[in-house]
Amino acid sequence: MIIRISEEGQYLVPSSLFDELNVIDNRIVELVASGNEKEYKAELLNLLNCIRSNGKKLDDADIRESDVIVPPDDLTLKEAREIFTGDGLLEG
């Protein structure tokens, strides 16, 4: 699975990590809906760090279609309300 972190690059992430990422994604949706900015920021960092530590960063010249695009760590709660809705970024 190819995941792009906006403003950072693409990572090749094992599909076996999907369930764990989906759990984090769903928590982010709940935190954004409740307006809990502090915990939202922590979970967004958790999501990004999980991708970074378990994925292999692709060279910038290796352009592939992304399966998922994740926002950068400076995404505000207000901006997150437009992205983290419904099933979140990872549907499943």
Coordinates of N, CA, C and O in Angstrom, one line a residue, residues 3-78:
I3 N 1.2 5.1 0.8 CA 0.6 6.2 1.5 C 1.5 7.5 1.4 O 2.7 7.4 1.6
R4 N 0.9 8.5 0.9 CA 1.5 9.8 0.8 C 1.3 10.7 2.0 O 0.1 10.8 2.4
I5 N 2.3 11.2 2.7 CA 2.2 12.2 3.7 C 2.4 13.5 3.0 O 3.4 13.8 2.5
S6 N 1.3 14.3 3.0 CA 1.4 15.6 2.4 C 2.6 16.4 2.8 O 3.0 16.4 4.0
E7 N 3.3 17.0 1.9 CA 4.5 17.9 2.1 C 5.7 17.1 2.6 O 6.7 17.6 3.0
E8 N 5.6 15.7 2.5 CA 6.7 14.9 3.0 C 7.2 13.9 2.0 O 8.4 13.7 1.8
G9 N 6.2 13.1 1.4 CA 6.6 12.1 0.4 C 5.8 10.9 0.6 O 4.8 10.8 1.4
Q10 N 6.1 9.8 -0.2 CA 5.4 8.6 -0.2 C 6.1 7.5 0.5 O 7.4 7.4 0.6
Y11 N 5.3 6.6 1.1 CA 5.9 5.5 1.9 C 5.2 4.2 1.4 O 4.0 4.2 1.2
L12 N 6.0 3.1 1.2 CA 5.5 1.8 0.9 C 5.2 1.1 2.3 O 6.2 0.9 3.0
V13 N 4.0 0.9 2.6 CA 3.6 0.4 3.9 C 3.0 -1.0 3.7 O 2.1 -1.2 2.8
P14 N 3.3 -2.0 4.5 CA 2.8 -3.3 4.4 C 1.2 -3.3 4.6 O 0.8 -2.6 5.5
S15 N 0.5 -4.0 3.7 CA -0.9 -4.1 3.9 C -1.4 -4.6 5.2 O -2.5 -4.3 5.7
S16 N -0.5 -5.4 5.8 CA -0.8 -6.0 7.2 C -1.0 -4.9 8.2 O -1.5 -5.1 9.3
L17 N -0.5 -3.7 7.9 CA -0.6 -2.6 8.9 C -1.9 -1.8 8.8 O -2.3 -1.0 9.6
F18 N -2.7 -2.2 7.7 CA -4.0 -1.4 7.5 C -4.9 -1.4 8.7 O -5.4 -0.3 9.0
D19 N -5.1 -2.5 9.4 CA -6.0 -2.5 10.5 C -5.6 -1.6 11.6 O -6.4 -0.9 12.2
E20 N -4.3 -1.6 11.9 CA -3.8 -0.7 13.0 C -4.0 0.7 12.6 O -4.4 1.6 13.4
L21 N -3.6 1.1 11.3 CA -3.8 2.4 10.9 C -5.3 2.9 10.9 O -5.6 4.0 11.2
N22 N -6.1 1.9 10.5 CA -7.6 2.2 10.5 C -8.1 2.5 11.9 O -9.0 3.4 12.1
V23 N -7.6 1.8 12.9 CA -8.0 2.1 14.3 C -7.6 3.5 14.7 O -8.4 4.2 15.3
I24 N -6.4 3.9 14.4 CA -5.9 5.2 14.7 C -6.8 6.3 13.9 O -7.2 7.3 14.5
D25 N -7.0 6.0 12.7 CA -7.8 6.9 11.8 C -9.2 7.1 12.4 O -9.7 8.2 12.5
N26 N -9.8 6.0 12.9 CA -11.2 6.1 13.4 C -11.1 6.9 14.7 O -12.1 7.7 15.0
R27 N -10.1 6.8 15.5 CA -10.0 7.6 16.8 C -9.8 9.0 16.4 O -10.4 9.9 17.1
I28 N -9.1 9.3 15.4 CA -8.9 10.7 15.0 C -10.3 11.3 14.6 O -10.6 12.4 15.0
V29 N -11.1 10.5 13.8 CA -12.4 11.0 13.4 C -13.2 11.3 14.7 O -13.9 12.4 14.7
E30 N -13.2 10.5 15.7 CA -14.0 10.7 16.9 C -13.5 12.0 17.7 O -14.3 12.8 18.2
L31 N -12.1 12.1 17.7 CA -11.6 13.3 18.5 C -11.9 14.6 17.7 O -12.2 15.6 18.4
V32 N -11.8 14.5 16.4 CA -12.2 15.7 15.6 C -13.6 16.1 15.9 O -14.0 17.3 16.1
A33 N -14.5 15.1 15.8 CA -15.9 15.3 16.0 C -16.2 15.9 17.4 O -17.1 16.8 17.5
S34 N -15.5 15.5 18.4 CA -15.7 16.0 19.7 C -15.0 17.3 20.0 O -15.2 17.9 21.1
G35 N -14.1 17.7 19.1 CA -13.4 19.0 19.3 C -12.2 18.9 20.3 O -11.7 19.9 20.7
N36 N -11.7 17.7 20.5 CA -10.6 17.5 21.4 C -9.3 17.7 20.7 O -8.7 16.7 20.2
E37 N -8.8 18.9 20.7 CA -7.7 19.3 19.8 C -6.4 18.7 20.3 O -5.6 18.2 19.5
K38 N -6.2 18.6 21.6 CA -4.9 18.1 22.2 C -4.8 16.6 21.8 O -3.7 16.2 21.3
E39 N -5.8 15.8 22.1 CA -5.7 14.4 21.8 C -5.7 14.1 20.3 O -5.1 13.2 19.8
Y40 N -6.4 15.0 19.5 CA -6.4 14.9 18.0 C -5.0 15.0 17.5 O -4.5 14.2 16.7
K41 N -4.3 16.0 18.0 CA -2.9 16.3 17.6 C -2.0 15.1 17.9 O -1.2 14.6 17.1
A42 N -2.2 14.5 19.1 CA -1.4 13.3 19.5 C -1.7 12.1 18.6 O -0.7 11.4 18.2
E43 N -2.9 11.9 18.3 CA -3.3 10.8 17.4 C -2.8 11.0 16.0 O -2.4 10.0 15.3
L44 N -2.9 12.2 15.5 CA -2.4 12.5 14.2 C -0.9 12.2 14.1 O -0.4 11.5 13.2
L45 N -0.1 12.6 15.1 CA 1.3 12.3 15.2 C 1.5 10.8 15.3 O 2.5 10.2 14.7
N46 N 0.7 10.1 16.1 CA 0.7 8.6 16.2 C 0.6 8.0 14.8 O 1.3 7.1 14.4
L47 N -0.4 8.4 14.0 CA -0.7 7.9 12.7 C 0.5 8.1 11.8 O 1.0 7.2 11.1
L48 N 1.1 9.4 11.8 CA 2.2 9.7 11.0 C 3.4 8.9 11.4 O 4.2 8.3 10.5
N49 N 3.7 8.8 12.7 CA 4.9 8.0 13.1 C 4.7 6.5 12.8 O 5.7 5.8 12.5
C50 N 3.5 6.0 12.9 CA 3.3 4.6 12.5 C 3.6 4.3 11.1 O 4.3 3.3 10.7
I51 N 3.2 5.3 10.2 CA 3.5 5.2 8.8 C 5.0 5.3 8.5 O 5.6 4.4 7.8
R52 N 5.6 6.2 9.2 CA 7.1 6.5 9.0 C 7.9 5.3 9.5 O 8.9 4.9 8.9
S53 N 7.6 4.8 10.6 CA 8.4 3.7 11.2 C 8.2 2.3 10.6 O 9.0 1.5 10.7
N54 N 7.0 2.1 10.0 CA 6.7 0.8 9.5 C 6.8 0.8 7.9 O 6.7 -0.3 7.3
G55 N 6.9 2.0 7.3 CA 6.9 2.1 5.9 C 8.3 2.3 5.4 O 9.2 2.7 6.2
K56 N 8.5 2.1 4.1 CA 9.8 2.4 3.5 C 9.6 3.7 2.6 O 8.7 3.7 1.7
K57 N 10.3 4.7 2.9 CA 10.1 6.0 2.2 C 10.6 5.8 0.8 O 11.7 5.3 0.5
L58 N 9.8 6.2 -0.2 CA 10.1 6.0 -1.6 C 10.9 7.2 -2.0 O 10.7 8.4 -1.5
D59 N 11.8 7.0 -2.9 CA 12.6 8.1 -3.5 C 11.6 9.1 -4.2 O 10.6 8.7 -4.8
D60 N 11.9 10.4 -4.1 CA 11.1 11.4 -4.7 C 10.9 11.2 -6.2 O 9.9 11.6 -6.8
A61 N 11.8 10.6 -6.9 CA 11.8 10.3 -8.3 C 10.9 9.1 -8.6 O 10.4 8.9 -9.8
D62 N 10.6 8.3 -7.6 CA 9.7 7.1 -7.7 C 8.3 7.5 -7.5 O 7.8 7.4 -6.4
I63 N 7.6 8.0 -8.5 CA 6.3 8.5 -8.4 C 5.3 7.4 -8.7 O 5.3 6.8 -9.8
R64 N 4.4 7.1 -7.7 CA 3.4 6.1 -7.8 C 2.1 6.7 -7.4 O 2.1 7.6 -6.6
E65 N 1.0 6.1 -7.8 CA -0.3 6.5 -7.3 C -0.5 6.1 -5.9 O -0.2 5.0 -5.5
S66 N -0.9 7.1 -5.1 CA -1.1 6.8 -3.6 C -2.4 6.2 -3.4 O -3.4 6.6 -4.0
D67 N -2.4 5.2 -2.5 CA -3.7 4.6 -2.1 C -4.4 5.5 -1.1 O -5.6 5.5 -1.0
V68 N -3.6 6.2 -0.2 CA -4.1 7.1 0.8 C -3.2 8.3 0.9 O -2.0 8.2 0.7
I69 N -3.8 9.5 1.1 CA -3.1 10.7 1.3 C -3.4 11.2 2.7 O -4.6 11.4 3.1
V70 N -2.3 11.3 3.5 CA -2.5 11.7 4.9 C -2.0 13.2 5.0 O -0.9 13.5 4.5
P71 N -2.7 14.0 5.8 CA -2.3 15.4 5.9 C -1.0 15.5 6.8 O -0.7 14.6 7.5
P72 N -0.3 16.6 6.7 CA 0.9 16.8 7.5 C 0.5 17.0 9.0 O -0.7 17.3 9.3
D73 N 1.5 17.0 9.8 CA 1.3 17.1 11.3 C 0.9 18.5 11.8 O 0.4 18.6 12.9
D74 N 0.9 19.5 10.9 CA 0.5 20.8 11.3 C -1.0 21.1 10.9 O -1.4 22.3 11.0
L75 N -1.7 20.1 10.5 CA -3.1 20.3 10.2 C -3.9 20.7 11.4 O -3.9 20.1 12.5
T76 N -4.6 21.8 11.3 CA -5.4 22.4 12.4 C -6.7 21.5 12.6 O -7.1 20.8 11.7
L77 N -7.2 21.7 13.8 CA -8.5 21.0 14.1 C -9.6 21.4 13.1 O -10.4 20.6 12.6
K78 N -9.6 22.7 12.8 CA -10.6 23.2 11.9 C -10.4 22.6 10.5 O -11.4 22.2 9.9

